[in-house]
Coordinates of C-alpha atoms and ligand atoms in Angstrom, one line a residue:
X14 CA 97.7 100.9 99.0
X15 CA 98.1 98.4 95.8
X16 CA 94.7 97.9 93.9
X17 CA 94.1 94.8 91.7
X18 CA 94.9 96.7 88.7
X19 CA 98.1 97.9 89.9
X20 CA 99.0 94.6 91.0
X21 CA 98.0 92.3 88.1
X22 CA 100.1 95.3 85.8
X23 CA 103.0 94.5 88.2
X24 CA 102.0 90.8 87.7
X25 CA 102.6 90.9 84.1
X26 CA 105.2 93.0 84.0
X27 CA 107.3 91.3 86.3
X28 CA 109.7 88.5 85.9
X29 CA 108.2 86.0 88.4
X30 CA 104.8 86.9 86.9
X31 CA 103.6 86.7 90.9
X32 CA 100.2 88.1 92.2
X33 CA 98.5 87.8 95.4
X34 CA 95.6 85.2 96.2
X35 CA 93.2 87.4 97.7
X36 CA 92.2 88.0 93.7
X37 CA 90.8 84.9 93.9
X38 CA 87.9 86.0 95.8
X39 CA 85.1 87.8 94.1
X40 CA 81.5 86.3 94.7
X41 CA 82.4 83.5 92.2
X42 CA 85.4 82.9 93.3
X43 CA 84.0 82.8 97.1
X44 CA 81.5 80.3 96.0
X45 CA 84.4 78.2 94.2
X46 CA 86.3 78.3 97.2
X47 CA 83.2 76.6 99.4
X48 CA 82.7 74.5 97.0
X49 CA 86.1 73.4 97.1
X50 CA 85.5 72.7 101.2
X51 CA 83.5 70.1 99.8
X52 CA 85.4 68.1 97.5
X53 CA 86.3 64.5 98.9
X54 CA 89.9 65.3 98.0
X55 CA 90.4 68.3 99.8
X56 CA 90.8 67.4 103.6
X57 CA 91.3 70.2 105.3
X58 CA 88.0 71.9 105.8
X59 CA 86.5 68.9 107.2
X60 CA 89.6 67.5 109.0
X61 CA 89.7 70.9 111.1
X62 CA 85.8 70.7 111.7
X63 CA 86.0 67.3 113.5
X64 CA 89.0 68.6 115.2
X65 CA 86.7 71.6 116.5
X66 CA 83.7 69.6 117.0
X67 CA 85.9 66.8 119.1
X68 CA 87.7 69.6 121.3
X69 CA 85.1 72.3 121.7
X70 CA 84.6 71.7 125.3
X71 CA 88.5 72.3 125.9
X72 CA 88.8 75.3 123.7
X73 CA 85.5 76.8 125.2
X74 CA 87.0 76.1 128.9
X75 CA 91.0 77.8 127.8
X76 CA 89.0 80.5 126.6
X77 CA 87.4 81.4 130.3
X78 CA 83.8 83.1 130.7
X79 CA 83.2 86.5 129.0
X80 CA 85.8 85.9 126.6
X81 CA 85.6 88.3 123.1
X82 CA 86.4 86.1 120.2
X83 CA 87.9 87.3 117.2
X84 CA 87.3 85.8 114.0
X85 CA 90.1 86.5 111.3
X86 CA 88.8 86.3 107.5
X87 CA 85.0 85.0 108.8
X88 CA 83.1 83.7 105.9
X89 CA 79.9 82.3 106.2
X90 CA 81.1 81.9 110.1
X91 CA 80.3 78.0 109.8
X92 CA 83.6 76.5 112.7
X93 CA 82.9 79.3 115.0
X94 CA 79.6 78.4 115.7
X95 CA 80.5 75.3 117.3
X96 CA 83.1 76.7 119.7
X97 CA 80.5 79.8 120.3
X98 CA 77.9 77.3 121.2
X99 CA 80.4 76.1 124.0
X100 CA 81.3 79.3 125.1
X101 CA 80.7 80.4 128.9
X102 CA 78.7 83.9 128.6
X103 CA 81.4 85.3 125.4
X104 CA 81.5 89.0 126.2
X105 CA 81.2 89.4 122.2
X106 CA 82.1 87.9 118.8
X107 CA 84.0 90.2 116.6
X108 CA 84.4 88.9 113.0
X109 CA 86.8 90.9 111.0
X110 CA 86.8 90.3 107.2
X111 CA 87.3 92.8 104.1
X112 CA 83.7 92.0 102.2
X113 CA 81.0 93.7 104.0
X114 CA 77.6 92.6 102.4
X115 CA 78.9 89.4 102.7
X116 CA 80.1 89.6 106.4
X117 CA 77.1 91.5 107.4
X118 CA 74.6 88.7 106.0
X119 CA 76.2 85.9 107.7
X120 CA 76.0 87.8 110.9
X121 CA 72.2 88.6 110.6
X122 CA 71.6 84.9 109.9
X123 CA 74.1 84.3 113.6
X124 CA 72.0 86.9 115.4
X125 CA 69.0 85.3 114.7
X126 CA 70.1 81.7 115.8
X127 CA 71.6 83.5 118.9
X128 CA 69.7 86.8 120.0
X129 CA 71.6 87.2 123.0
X130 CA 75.0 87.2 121.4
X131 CA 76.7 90.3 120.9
X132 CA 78.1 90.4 117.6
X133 CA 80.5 93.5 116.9
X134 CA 81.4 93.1 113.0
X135 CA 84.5 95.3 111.6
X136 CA 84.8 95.2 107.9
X137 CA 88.4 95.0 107.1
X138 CA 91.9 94.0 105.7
X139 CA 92.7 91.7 108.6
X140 CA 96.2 91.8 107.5
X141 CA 96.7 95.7 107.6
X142 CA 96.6 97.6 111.3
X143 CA 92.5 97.8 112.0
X144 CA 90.5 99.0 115.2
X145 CA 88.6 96.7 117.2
X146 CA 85.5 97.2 119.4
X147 CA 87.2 97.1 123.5
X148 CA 88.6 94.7 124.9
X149 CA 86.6 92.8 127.2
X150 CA 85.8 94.1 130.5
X151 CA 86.4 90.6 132.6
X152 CA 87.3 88.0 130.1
X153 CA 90.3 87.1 127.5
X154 CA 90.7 87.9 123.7
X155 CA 90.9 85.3 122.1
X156 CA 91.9 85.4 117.9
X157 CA 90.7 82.3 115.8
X158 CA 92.6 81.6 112.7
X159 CA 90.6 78.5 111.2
X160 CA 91.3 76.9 107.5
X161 CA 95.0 76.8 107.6
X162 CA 95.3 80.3 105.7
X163 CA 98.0 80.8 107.3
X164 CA 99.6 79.1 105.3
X165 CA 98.9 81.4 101.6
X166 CA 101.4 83.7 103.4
X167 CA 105.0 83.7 102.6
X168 CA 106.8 82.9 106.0
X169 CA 108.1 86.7 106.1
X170 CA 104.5 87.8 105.8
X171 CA 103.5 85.3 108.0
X172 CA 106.1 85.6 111.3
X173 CA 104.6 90.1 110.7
X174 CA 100.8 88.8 110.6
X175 CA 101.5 86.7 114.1
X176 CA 103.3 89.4 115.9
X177 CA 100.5 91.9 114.6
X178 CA 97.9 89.3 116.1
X179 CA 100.2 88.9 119.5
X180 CA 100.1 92.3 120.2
X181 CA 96.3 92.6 119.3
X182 CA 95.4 89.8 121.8
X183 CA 98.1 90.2 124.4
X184 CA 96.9 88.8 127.7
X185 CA 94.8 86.5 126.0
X186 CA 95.4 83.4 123.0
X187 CA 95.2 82.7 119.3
X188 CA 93.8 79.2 118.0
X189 CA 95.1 78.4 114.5
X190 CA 94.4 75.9 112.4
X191 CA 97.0 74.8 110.6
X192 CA 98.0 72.4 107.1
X193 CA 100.6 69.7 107.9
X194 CA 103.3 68.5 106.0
X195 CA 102.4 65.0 104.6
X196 CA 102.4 62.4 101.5
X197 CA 103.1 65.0 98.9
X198 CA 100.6 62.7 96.3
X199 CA 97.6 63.7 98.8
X200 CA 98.9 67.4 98.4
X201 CA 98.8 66.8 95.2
X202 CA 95.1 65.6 95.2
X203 CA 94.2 68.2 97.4
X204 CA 94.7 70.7 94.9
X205 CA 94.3 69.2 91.5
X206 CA 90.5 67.5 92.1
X207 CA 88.7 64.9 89.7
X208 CA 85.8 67.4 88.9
X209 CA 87.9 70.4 88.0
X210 CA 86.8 72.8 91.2
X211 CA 90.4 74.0 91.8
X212 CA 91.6 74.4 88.4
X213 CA 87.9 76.9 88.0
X214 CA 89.0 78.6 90.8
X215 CA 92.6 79.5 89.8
X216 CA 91.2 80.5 86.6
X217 CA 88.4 82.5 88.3
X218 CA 91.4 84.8 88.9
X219 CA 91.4 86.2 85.0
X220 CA 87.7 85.8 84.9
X221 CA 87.7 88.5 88.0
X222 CA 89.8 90.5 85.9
X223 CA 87.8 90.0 83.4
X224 CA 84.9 91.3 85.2
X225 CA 86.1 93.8 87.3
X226 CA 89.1 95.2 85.2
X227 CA 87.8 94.9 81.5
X228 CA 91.1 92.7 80.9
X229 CA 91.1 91.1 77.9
X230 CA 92.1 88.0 77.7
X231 CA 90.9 83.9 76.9
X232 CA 90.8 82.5 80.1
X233 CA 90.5 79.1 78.4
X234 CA 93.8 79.6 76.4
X235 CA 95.3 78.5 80.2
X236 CA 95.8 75.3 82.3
X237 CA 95.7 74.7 85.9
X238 CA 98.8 73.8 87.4
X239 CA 99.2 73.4 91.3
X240 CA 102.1 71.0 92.1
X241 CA 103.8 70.2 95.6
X242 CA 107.5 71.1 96.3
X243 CA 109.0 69.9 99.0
X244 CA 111.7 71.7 99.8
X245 CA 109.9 74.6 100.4
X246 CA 107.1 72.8 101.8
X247 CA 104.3 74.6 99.3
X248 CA 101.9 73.9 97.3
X249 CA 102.2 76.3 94.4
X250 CA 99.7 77.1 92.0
X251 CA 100.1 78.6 88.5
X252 CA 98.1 79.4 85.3
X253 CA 100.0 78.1 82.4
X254 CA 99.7 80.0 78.9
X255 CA 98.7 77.1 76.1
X256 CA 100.7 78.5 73.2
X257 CA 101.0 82.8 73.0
X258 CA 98.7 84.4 75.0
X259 CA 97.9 88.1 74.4
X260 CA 96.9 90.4 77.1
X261 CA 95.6 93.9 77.4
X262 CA 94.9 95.7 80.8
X263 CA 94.2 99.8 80.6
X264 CA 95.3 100.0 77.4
X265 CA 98.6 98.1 78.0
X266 CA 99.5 95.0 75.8
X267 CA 101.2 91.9 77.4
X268 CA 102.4 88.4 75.9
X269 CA 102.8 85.1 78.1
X270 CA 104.7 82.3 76.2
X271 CA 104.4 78.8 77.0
X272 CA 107.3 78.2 80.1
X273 CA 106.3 81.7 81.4
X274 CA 103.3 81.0 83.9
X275 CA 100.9 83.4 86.2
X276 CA 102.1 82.4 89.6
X277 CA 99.1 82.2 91.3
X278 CA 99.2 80.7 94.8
X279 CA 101.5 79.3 97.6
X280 CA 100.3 77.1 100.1
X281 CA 102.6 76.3 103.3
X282 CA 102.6 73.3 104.7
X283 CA 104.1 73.1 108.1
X284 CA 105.3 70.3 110.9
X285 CA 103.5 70.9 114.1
X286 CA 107.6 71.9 115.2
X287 CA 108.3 74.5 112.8
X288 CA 104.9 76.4 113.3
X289 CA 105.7 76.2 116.8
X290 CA 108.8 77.6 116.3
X291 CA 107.3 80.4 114.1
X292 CA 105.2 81.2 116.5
X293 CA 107.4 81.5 119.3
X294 CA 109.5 83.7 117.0
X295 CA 106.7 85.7 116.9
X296 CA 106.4 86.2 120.6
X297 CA 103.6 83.8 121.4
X298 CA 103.6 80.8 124.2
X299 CA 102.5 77.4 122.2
X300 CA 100.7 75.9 124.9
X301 CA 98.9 72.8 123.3
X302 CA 98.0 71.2 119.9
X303 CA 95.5 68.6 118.6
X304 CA 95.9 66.5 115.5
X305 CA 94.1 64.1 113.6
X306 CA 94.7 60.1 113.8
X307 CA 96.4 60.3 110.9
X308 CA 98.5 63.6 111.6
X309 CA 96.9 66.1 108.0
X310 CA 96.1 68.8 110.0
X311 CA 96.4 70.8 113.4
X312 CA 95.2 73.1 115.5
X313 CA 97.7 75.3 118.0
X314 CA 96.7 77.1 121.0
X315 CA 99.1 79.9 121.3
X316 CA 99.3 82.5 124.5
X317 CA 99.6 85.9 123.8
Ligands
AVI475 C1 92.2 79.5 101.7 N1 93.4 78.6 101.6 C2 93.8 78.2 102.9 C3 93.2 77.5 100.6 C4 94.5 76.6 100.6 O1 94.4 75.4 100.7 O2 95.6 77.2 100.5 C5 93.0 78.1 99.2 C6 92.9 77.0 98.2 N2 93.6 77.0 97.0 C7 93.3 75.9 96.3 N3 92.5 75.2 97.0 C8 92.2 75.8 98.2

């Protein structure tokens, strides 16, 4: 299994200079991230929440009584409790996420608003094969994918995360929320905010390393730099060196020259067609989706 370390090595070895997002997400970088939920240029967060809060009733009814709902990458569990409070006698809630003190605090603070909610946490790599508590006796699994992180997966990675997910649910339904394809200047916004949040965050990637790896380095010797391509229909986010920047991991030296760049980040966008179609091609039945009035961002209700 890779480790930060190894990665980030591999990183700045390598000649696309490439490393996965999930180094993002220390406590800071965790509390970056929500505060990024916040900003008033980045839509998402609270274009899928009025989706939520608009069609709970629906999704509650798809999902049939003593349903077990599975969470995917929970958080501070903030969408799920409005489809949970529409739920018809849920079986259980299993939210599955790699940080335990931090999955195991939110669900204290759920158990206490709902004592009579079985919550089964499983603290793990989502993405890798993990065991769940039992299917439900009587009701449907149903997987929730909220926040459109779907789309920080390449589409290879993403078309193996969805047929993992089919066969974990089969018999019952994923609902996915996912980015859509838009005005590439509100892309832009999205991910290059007036008050700096995003371009923190990004760099909150060396300041992890920093922290957790002893890498030496000036985090403020590199610019933010998340621009929209559309032809591959990503947002891509890189850390730009500002003159020569010198590096040293474990003892190991590394150089980035200005033009060379930390690739940081890709973030999908899709049409509400071609996630259908990636979906399908991962074996599930797209059954319905809802949008927004002015089409940002959907969600997909997919059998398994
Ligand atoms: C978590 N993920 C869906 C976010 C996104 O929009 O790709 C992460 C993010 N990166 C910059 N801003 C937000």
């Amino acid at each position: 299994m890779s480790s930060f370390a190894e990665d980030l090595h591999a990183a700045l070895a390598g000649p696309d200079h490439a490393i996965s997002p999930k180094y993002f997400y220390d406590a800071q970088g965790s509390a970056l991230f929500e505060q990024i939920c916040e900003l008033p240029e980045y839509y998402p967060t609270r274009t899928e929440l009025a989706l939520l809060n608009r069609h709970a009733g629906d999704l509650a009814a798809r999902m049939g009584p003593g349903a077990q709902l599975i969470e995917y990458g929970a958080g501070a569990l903030v969408k799920v409790r409005l489809l949970l409070a529409r739920m018809a006698q849920p079986d259980s809630f299993v939210p599955v996420d790699i940080s335990g003190p931090h999955l195991l605090a939110a669900c204290e603070a759920l158990q206490r608003e709902q004592p009579a909610l079985r919550i089964l946490p499983v603290v793990a790599d989502f993405t890798r094969p993990h065991v769940l508590p039992d299917a439900p006796a009587h009701g449907q699994r149903i997987g929730f994918f909220p926040g459109s992180s779907i789309g920080n997966f390449d589409p290879q990675e993403a078309l193996a995360f969805l047929k993992l997910l089919r066969e974990e649910l089969d018999g019952g339904a994923l609902l996915i929320g996912v980015d859509l394809i838009k005005d590439p200047a509100r892309l832009h916004a999205a991910y290059n905010d007036a008050q700096g949040v995003t371009a923190r965050f990004n760099l909150n990637l060396l300041r992890h390393a920093q922290r957790e790896l002893k890498l030496e380095c000036d985090p403020a010797g590199f610019d933010h730099y998340a621009f929209y391509d559309p032809r591959k229909h990503r947002i891509e986010m890189h850390l730009l060196p500002r003159g020569e920047q010198h590096l040293q991991l474990q003892g190991r030296r590394y150089t980035l020259v200005p033009g060379e760049s930390l690739h940081t980040e890709n973030s999908y966008k899709y049409s509400v067609e071609s996630f259908q179609a990636l979906a399908r091609e991962a074996g599930f039945r797209p059954s319905a989706h809802w949008t927004d009035e002015q089409r940002w961002f959907s969600l997909h209700w997919l059998g398994a």
